Short mmCIF file of C-alpha atoms in Angstrom, two decimals:
data_model
loop_
_atom_site.label_atom_id
_atom_site.label_comp_id
_atom_site.label_asym_id
_atom_site.label_seq_id
_atom_site.Cartn_x
_atom_site.Cartn_y
_atom_site.Cartn_z
CA UNK Y 87 2.11 24.28 24.22
CA UNK Y 88 2.54 20.64 23.16
CA UNK Y 89 -0.63 18.61 22.55
CA UNK Y 90 -0.96 14.95 23.50
CA UNK Y 91 -3.12 12.12 22.21
CA UNK Y 92 -3.10 8.77 24.00
CA UNK Y 93 -3.17 5.52 22.02
CA UNK Y 94 -5.05 3.33 24.50
CA UNK Y 95 -3.51 -0.14 24.31
CA UNK Y 96 -3.22 -1.04 27.99
CA UNK Y 97 0.38 -1.58 29.10
CA UNK Y 98 1.55 -0.96 25.52
CA UNK Y 99 -0.26 2.34 25.20
CA UNK Y 100 1.71 5.44 24.32
CA UNK Y 101 1.47 9.17 23.73
CA UNK Y 102 1.52 11.05 20.46
CA UNK Y 103 3.08 14.42 21.24
CA UNK Y 104 2.41 17.25 18.77
CA UNK Y 105 4.24 20.57 18.99
CA UNK Y 106 7.09 22.65 17.67
CA UNK Y 107 10.79 22.66 18.58
CA UNK Y 108 10.54 19.33 20.41
CA UNK Y 109 13.19 17.31 18.56
CA UNK Y 110 15.77 18.25 21.18
CA UNK Y 111 14.06 16.03 23.75
CA UNK Y 112 14.75 12.69 22.06
CA UNK Y 113 17.55 10.29 23.13
CA UNK Y 114 18.62 7.10 21.33
CA UNK Y 115 20.33 5.44 18.37
CA UNK Y 116 19.14 7.47 15.40
CA UNK Y 117 18.09 5.83 12.13
CA UNK Y 118 17.54 8.40 9.40
CA UNK Y 119 18.33 9.22 5.78
CA UNK Y 120 21.14 11.56 4.68
CA UNK Y 121 18.92 14.50 3.72
CA UNK Y 122 16.79 14.47 6.87
CA UNK Y 123 19.79 14.01 9.12
CA UNK Y 124 21.61 16.90 7.45
CA UNK Y 125 18.58 19.14 8.07
CA UNK Y 126 18.20 18.26 11.75
CA UNK Y 127 21.68 17.17 12.83
CA UNK Y 128 22.27 20.32 14.87
CA UNK Y 129 18.92 19.93 16.66
CA UNK Y 130 19.46 16.29 17.62
CA UNK Y 131 23.19 16.60 18.31
CA UNK Y 132 24.21 14.74 21.43
CA UNK Y 133 21.02 12.66 21.59
CA UNK Y 134 22.73 9.58 20.25
CA UNK Y 135 26.40 9.13 19.58
CA UNK Y 136 25.46 6.53 16.99
CA UNK Y 137 23.63 7.22 13.75
CA UNK Y 138 22.62 4.82 10.97
CA UNK Y 139 21.83 6.48 7.64
CA UNK Y 140 19.85 4.58 5.01
CA UNK Y 141 19.30 5.61 1.36
CA UNK Y 142 16.18 7.56 0.48
CA UNK Y 143 13.37 5.93 -1.45
CA UNK Y 144 10.81 3.14 -1.28
CA UNK Y 145 13.02 0.83 -3.36
CA UNK Y 146 15.42 0.56 -0.40
CA UNK Y 147 12.68 -0.71 1.92
CA UNK Y 148 14.03 -4.26 1.83
CA UNK Y 149 15.12 -7.09 4.12
CA UNK Y 150 18.69 -6.47 2.93
CA UNK Y 151 18.55 -2.92 4.30
CA UNK Y 152 17.19 -4.14 7.64
CA UNK Y 153 19.99 -6.72 7.78
CA UNK Y 154 22.54 -3.90 7.48
CA UNK Y 155 20.88 -2.20 10.46
CA UNK Y 156 20.98 -5.45 12.47
CA UNK Y 157 24.70 -5.73 11.68
CA UNK Y 158 25.36 -2.23 13.04
CA UNK Y 159 23.28 -2.77 16.16
CA UNK Y 160 25.14 -6.00 16.90
CA UNK Y 161 28.51 -4.39 16.17
CA UNK Y 162 27.71 -1.60 18.65
CA UNK Y 163 26.40 -4.12 21.21
CA UNK Y 164 23.04 -2.40 21.39
CA UNK Y 165 20.93 -4.05 24.09
CA UNK Y 166 17.23 -4.29 24.88
CA UNK Y 167 17.69 -1.36 27.26
CA UNK Y 168 18.57 0.93 24.35
CA UNK Y 169 16.22 2.93 22.13
CA UNK Y 170 15.97 3.27 18.36
CA UNK Y 171 14.81 6.68 17.16
CA UNK Y 172 13.25 6.62 13.68
CA UNK Y 173 13.89 10.14 12.37
CA UNK Y 174 12.43 10.61 8.91
CA UNK Y 175 9.53 9.83 6.64
CA UNK Y 176 7.46 6.70 6.20
CA UNK Y 177 10.22 4.58 4.67
CA UNK Y 178 12.59 5.32 7.56
CA UNK Y 179 9.82 4.65 10.08
CA UNK Y 180 8.87 1.32 8.50
CA UNK Y 181 12.47 0.09 8.22
CA UNK Y 182 13.58 1.31 11.66
CA UNK Y 183 10.38 -0.04 13.21
CA UNK Y 184 10.88 -3.48 11.69
CA UNK Y 185 14.53 -3.49 12.82
CA UNK Y 186 13.43 -2.56 16.36
CA UNK Y 187 10.71 -5.24 16.31
CA UNK Y 188 13.09 -8.02 15.29
CA UNK Y 189 16.46 -7.17 16.86
CA UNK Y 190 16.74 -9.14 20.12
CA UNK Y 191 13.00 -9.88 19.71
CA UNK Y 192 12.20 -6.23 20.24
CA UNK Y 193 13.85 -3.09 21.60
CA UNK Y 194 12.44 0.30 22.50
CA UNK Y 195 11.29 2.47 19.58
CA UNK Y 196 10.45 6.16 19.29
CA UNK Y 197 8.92 7.37 16.04
CA UNK Y 198 9.87 10.93 15.01
CA UNK Y 199 8.12 11.47 11.65
CA UNK Y 200 9.37 14.39 9.56
CA UNK Y 201 6.95 14.17 6.61
CA UNK Y 202 3.25 14.96 6.65
CA UNK Y 203 2.39 11.46 5.45
CA UNK Y 204 4.33 9.84 8.28
CA UNK Y 205 3.00 12.30 10.87
CA UNK Y 206 -0.66 11.65 10.12
CA UNK Y 207 -0.45 7.97 9.31
CA UNK Y 208 2.48 5.57 9.14
CA UNK Y 209 4.19 6.51 12.43
CA UNK Y 210 1.04 5.73 14.44
CA UNK Y 211 -0.34 2.26 15.02
CA UNK Y 212 2.64 -0.08 15.07
CA UNK Y 213 2.72 -1.32 11.48
CA UNK Y 214 6.33 -1.94 10.46
CA UNK Y 215 7.78 -3.77 7.51
CA UNK Y 216 9.51 -3.96 4.17
CA UNK Y 217 8.47 -4.50 0.59
CA UNK Y 218 8.87 -7.60 -1.57
CA UNK Y 219 9.00 -7.92 -5.34
CA UNK Y 220 5.53 -9.49 -5.15
CA UNK Y 221 3.94 -6.72 -3.11
CA UNK Y 222 4.19 -3.78 -0.74
CA UNK Y 223 4.71 -4.44 2.99
CA UNK Y 224 4.47 -8.21 2.55
CA UNK Y 225 7.09 -8.77 5.26
CA UNK Y 226 6.57 -7.04 8.59
CA UNK Y 227 5.32 -7.00 12.15
CA UNK Y 228 2.95 -5.12 14.42
CA UNK Y 229 5.25 -3.35 16.87
CA UNK Y 230 4.10 -0.33 18.83
CA UNK Y 231 6.50 2.52 19.60
CA UNK Y 232 6.88 3.84 23.14
CA UNK Y 233 6.15 7.34 21.86
CA UNK Y 234 5.46 9.29 18.68
CA UNK Y 235 6.90 12.81 18.56
CA UNK Y 236 5.50 15.09 15.86
CA UNK Y 237 7.44 18.33 15.49
CA UNK Y 238 5.41 20.49 13.11
CA UNK Y 239 8.48 22.65 12.39
CA UNK Y 240 9.78 19.83 10.19
CA UNK Y 241 7.08 20.61 7.62
CA UNK Y 242 8.75 23.97 6.90
CA UNK Y 243 11.56 22.20 5.04
CA UNK Y 244 9.32 19.66 3.29
CA UNK Y 245 9.26 19.82 -0.54
CA UNK Y 246 5.86 20.56 -2.09
CA UNK Y 247 5.63 17.06 -3.58
CA UNK Y 248 6.06 15.51 -0.13
CA UNK Y 249 3.34 17.76 1.27
CA UNK Y 250 1.04 16.61 -1.53
CA UNK Y 251 1.87 12.99 -0.69
CA UNK Y 252 0.76 13.57 2.88
CA UNK Y 253 -2.41 15.32 1.83
CA UNK Y 254 -3.62 12.09 0.22
CA UNK Y 255 -3.69 10.45 3.65
CA UNK Y 256 -5.27 13.55 5.18
CA UNK Y 257 -8.08 13.44 2.60
CA UNK Y 258 -8.53 9.76 3.48
CA UNK Y 259 -9.31 10.60 7.11
CA UNK Y 260 -11.87 13.16 6.01
CA UNK Y 261 -13.67 10.65 3.80
CA UNK Y 262 -13.66 7.76 6.27
CA UNK Y 263 -14.59 9.56 9.47
CA UNK Y 264 -14.40 13.36 9.59
CA UNK Y 265 -16.71 15.66 7.60
CA UNK Y 266 -15.16 18.49 9.67
CA UNK Y 267 -11.69 17.72 8.30
CA UNK Y 268 -12.99 17.26 4.74
CA UNK Y 269 -14.75 20.63 4.82
CA UNK Y 270 -11.68 22.29 6.37
CA UNK Y 271 -9.65 21.05 3.39
CA UNK Y 272 -12.31 22.16 0.92
CA UNK Y 273 -12.20 25.64 2.45
CA UNK Y 274 -8.48 25.91 1.72
CA UNK Y 275 -7.58 26.74 5.34
CA UNK Y 276 -4.28 24.94 5.81
CA UNK Y 277 -4.21 24.99 9.61
CA UNK Y 278 -1.60 22.25 9.84
CA UNK Y 279 -1.57 21.67 13.59
CA UNK Y 280 -5.38 21.25 13.58
CA UNK Y 281 -5.16 18.97 10.53
CA UNK Y 282 -2.43 16.78 12.03
CA UNK Y 283 -4.20 16.60 15.40
CA UNK Y 284 -7.50 15.50 13.82
CA UNK Y 285 -5.80 12.81 11.72
CA UNK Y 286 -3.77 11.52 14.68
CA UNK Y 287 -6.89 11.49 16.88
CA UNK Y 288 -8.78 9.36 14.38
CA UNK Y 289 -5.86 6.99 13.85
CA UNK Y 290 -5.35 6.57 17.61
CA UNK Y 291 -9.03 5.74 18.18
CA UNK Y 292 -9.16 3.24 15.32
CA UNK Y 293 -5.93 1.50 16.38
CA UNK Y 294 -7.08 1.30 20.02
CA UNK Y 295 -10.23 -0.49 18.88
CA UNK Y 296 -8.59 -2.94 16.47
CA UNK Y 297 -4.82 -2.99 16.89
CA UNK Y 298 -4.01 -5.94 14.61
CA UNK Y 299 -6.76 -5.61 12.02
CA UNK Y 300 -8.58 -8.65 13.35
CA UNK Y 301 -11.90 -7.05 14.24
CA UNK Y 302 -12.44 -5.18 11.00
CA UNK Y 303 -12.39 -1.68 12.50
CA UNK Y 304 -8.86 -0.85 11.41
CA UNK Y 305 -9.67 -1.90 7.87
CA UNK Y 306 -11.29 1.49 7.22
CA UNK Y 307 -7.79 3.02 7.26
CA UNK Y 308 -7.14 1.12 4.03
CA UNK Y 309 -9.48 3.35 2.03
CA UNK Y 310 -7.66 3.90 -1.27
CA UNK Y 311 -4.88 1.48 -0.33
CA UNK Y 312 -6.02 -1.81 -1.88
CA UNK Y 313 -5.91 -0.43 -5.42
CA UNK Y 314 -3.20 2.08 -4.45
CA UNK Y 315 -0.78 -0.58 -3.23
CA UNK Y 316 -1.30 -2.56 -6.44
CA UNK Y 317 -0.43 0.52 -8.51
CA UNK Y 318 2.67 1.17 -6.36
CA UNK Y 319 3.84 -2.42 -6.80
CA UNK Y 320 3.34 -2.31 -10.57
CA UNK Y 321 5.27 0.96 -10.80
CA UNK Y 322 8.13 -0.77 -8.93
CA UNK Y 323 7.97 1.92 -6.21
CA UNK Y 324 9.69 4.42 -8.52
CA UNK Y 325 7.31 6.18 -10.87
CA UNK Y 326 4.35 6.66 -8.52
CA UNK Y 327 4.70 7.72 -4.88
CA UNK Y 328 2.63 6.25 -2.05
CA UNK Y 329 0.49 9.37 -1.72
CA UNK Y 330 -0.13 9.53 -5.46
CA UNK Y 331 -1.12 5.85 -5.53
CA UNK Y 332 -3.48 6.30 -2.56
CA UNK Y 333 -5.07 9.32 -4.27
CA UNK Y 334 -5.76 7.26 -7.40
CA UNK Y 335 -7.01 4.41 -5.19
CA UNK Y 336 -9.45 6.69 -3.36
CA UNK Y 337 -10.92 7.98 -6.61
CA UNK Y 338 -11.16 4.40 -7.91
CA UNK Y 339 -12.92 3.20 -4.73
CA UNK Y 340 -15.34 6.13 -4.95
CA UNK Y 341 -16.15 5.32 -8.59
CA UNK Y 342 -16.77 1.68 -7.64
CA UNK Y 343 -19.04 2.85 -4.80
CA UNK Y 344 -21.11 4.97 -7.19
CA UNK Y 345 -21.43 2.08 -9.64
CA UNK Y 346 -22.50 -0.20 -6.76
CA UNK Y 347 -25.23 2.26 -5.79
CA UNK Y 348 -23.58 3.06 -2.45
CA UNK Y 349 -22.46 6.64 -3.06
CA UNK Y 350 -24.21 9.68 -4.48
CA UNK Y 351 -22.35 10.96 -7.57
CA UNK Y 352 -22.21 14.41 -5.93
CA UNK Y 353 -19.97 12.98 -3.20
CA UNK Y 354 -17.74 11.38 -5.84
CA UNK Y 355 -17.38 14.80 -7.46
CA UNK Y 356 -16.40 16.39 -4.13
CA UNK Y 357 -13.79 13.69 -3.47
CA UNK Y 358 -12.40 13.97 -7.01
CA UNK Y 359 -12.24 17.77 -6.79
CA UNK Y 360 -10.44 17.69 -3.43
CA UNK Y 361 -7.85 15.21 -4.72
CA UNK Y 362 -7.34 17.40 -7.78
CA UNK Y 363 -7.18 20.56 -5.62
CA UNK Y 364 -3.99 19.27 -4.02
CA UNK Y 365 -2.51 18.42 -7.43
CA UNK Y 366 -2.72 14.70 -6.81
CA UNK Y 367 -3.41 12.31 -9.71
CA UNK Y 368 -6.89 10.92 -10.30
CA UNK Y 369 -5.88 8.31 -12.90
CA UNK Y 370 -2.87 6.22 -13.93
CA UNK Y 371 -1.22 5.86 -17.32
CA UNK Y 372 0.30 2.70 -18.76
CA UNK Y 373 -1.01 0.20 -16.21
CA UNK Y 374 -3.95 -1.91 -17.44
CA UNK Y 375 -6.84 -2.85 -15.15
CA UNK Y 376 -6.10 -6.55 -15.52
CA UNK Y 377 -2.60 -6.06 -14.09
CA UNK Y 378 -4.00 -4.09 -11.16
CA UNK Y 379 -6.45 -6.91 -10.37
CA UNK Y 380 -3.63 -9.48 -10.52
CA UNK Y 381 -1.57 -7.42 -8.07
CA UNK Y 382 -4.56 -6.93 -5.75
CA UNK Y 383 -4.89 -10.71 -5.36
CA UNK Y 384 -1.56 -10.73 -3.48
CA UNK Y 385 -2.76 -8.04 -1.09
CA UNK Y 386 -2.87 -8.95 2.62
CA UNK Y 387 -6.50 -7.77 2.72
CA UNK Y 388 -7.69 -10.48 0.30
CA UNK Y 389 -9.40 -13.31 2.21
CA UNK Y 390 -10.55 -16.57 0.63
CA UNK Y 391 -10.03 -15.09 -2.81
CA UNK Y 392 -12.42 -12.22 -2.06
CA UNK Y 393 -11.19 -8.67 -2.58
CA UNK Y 394 -11.99 -6.49 0.43
CA UNK Y 395 -12.60 -2.88 -0.50
CA UNK Y 396 -13.27 0.13 1.69
CA UNK Y 397 -15.98 2.05 -0.15
CA UNK Y 398 -17.43 5.44 0.81
CA UNK Y 399 -21.15 5.90 1.40
CA UNK Y 400 -20.92 9.63 2.24
CA UNK Y 401 -18.31 12.12 3.41
CA UNK Y 402 -17.27 10.73 6.80
CA UNK Y 403 -18.70 7.24 6.30
CA UNK Y 404 -17.43 4.06 4.64
CA UNK Y 405 -18.36 0.38 4.37
CA UNK Y 406 -16.14 -2.67 3.93
CA UNK Y 407 -17.33 -4.83 1.04
CA UNK Y 408 -16.03 -8.13 -0.32
CA UNK Y 409 -18.88 -8.84 -2.73
CA UNK Y 410 -17.92 -6.55 -5.61
CA UNK Y 411 -17.20 -8.85 -8.59
CA UNK Y 412 -13.70 -8.47 -10.08
CA UNK Y 413 -15.21 -7.69 -13.48
CA UNK Y 414 -17.09 -4.73 -11.96
CA UNK Y 415 -13.85 -3.46 -10.42
CA UNK Y 416 -12.15 -3.86 -13.81
CA UNK Y 417 -14.97 -1.97 -15.55
CA UNK Y 418 -14.62 0.97 -13.17
CA UNK Y 419 -10.84 0.99 -13.59
CA UNK Y 420 -11.03 0.82 -17.37
CA UNK Y 421 -13.66 3.55 -17.61
CA UNK Y 422 -12.21 6.12 -15.20
CA UNK Y 423 -8.77 5.19 -13.84
CA UNK Y 424 -6.58 3.41 -16.40
CA UNK Y 425 -5.66 5.69 -19.29
#
């Protein structure tokens, strides 16, 4: 039986539906990538006579790619009564979401994430956008979907590396708010529907309380992302995946928390071991700390020149700090993260 979680945003609220064999229920103009569409074409056949395929990879998450989508939508005379279906991973969801947010000032959007990372994180909450040479997701909009449909069957065809990518975000939820989830992961019980449900539940609650990151509550979802995004940008979105960068960022934030006297070293060890358990990196090669700090200064989360960091205080608890001196961040990076 399908499970539902409600994202409570008043008139713009929507359901997250989690189940298996539910792709068949989705109508609309499909935006996907060639590999994903090939895998699920037979299951979504007839849902939309029109399909837009975009190349795979973060490096294609650009304004130029969105412009190509706009061109197609205009050519097909797509109206505000139509629906865009984002069928794919996080890159597809971000691009399709931004296209939906901007075409005709907004048309209906359904997110159908097919990767673990997108299912537990990027498809929920309305963040859409594209990358810029100066930073990740610098151009974008908050635009909520009308529904998120998570078909857990899609994980059966997911490569191991993509599963690992998603596990970085799953670990994040455990550290920021769910000791239950963290301990479930430590136990090695990969009960995916439970894992996805718990992550989606947390994300829905956080987004409902602070939709546009103005009240500070949503900021906790950026655990591992401030340093992680900098590493992604410096790797030019090719050498290091989003999940890998977030994993390194979480370890870095935990090291900084220990050095700031906020986190018991035993908790750092548990976080490090869990990241390593899922074969995710805990350090980065060839990128100096000074470059990471320079990239962080362009991050959207920097305010008044102060670097905002989400730092753990225990498993299931974090604090937002903007008083950690850059030299202290650099020391932690040089000692533990930058090899």
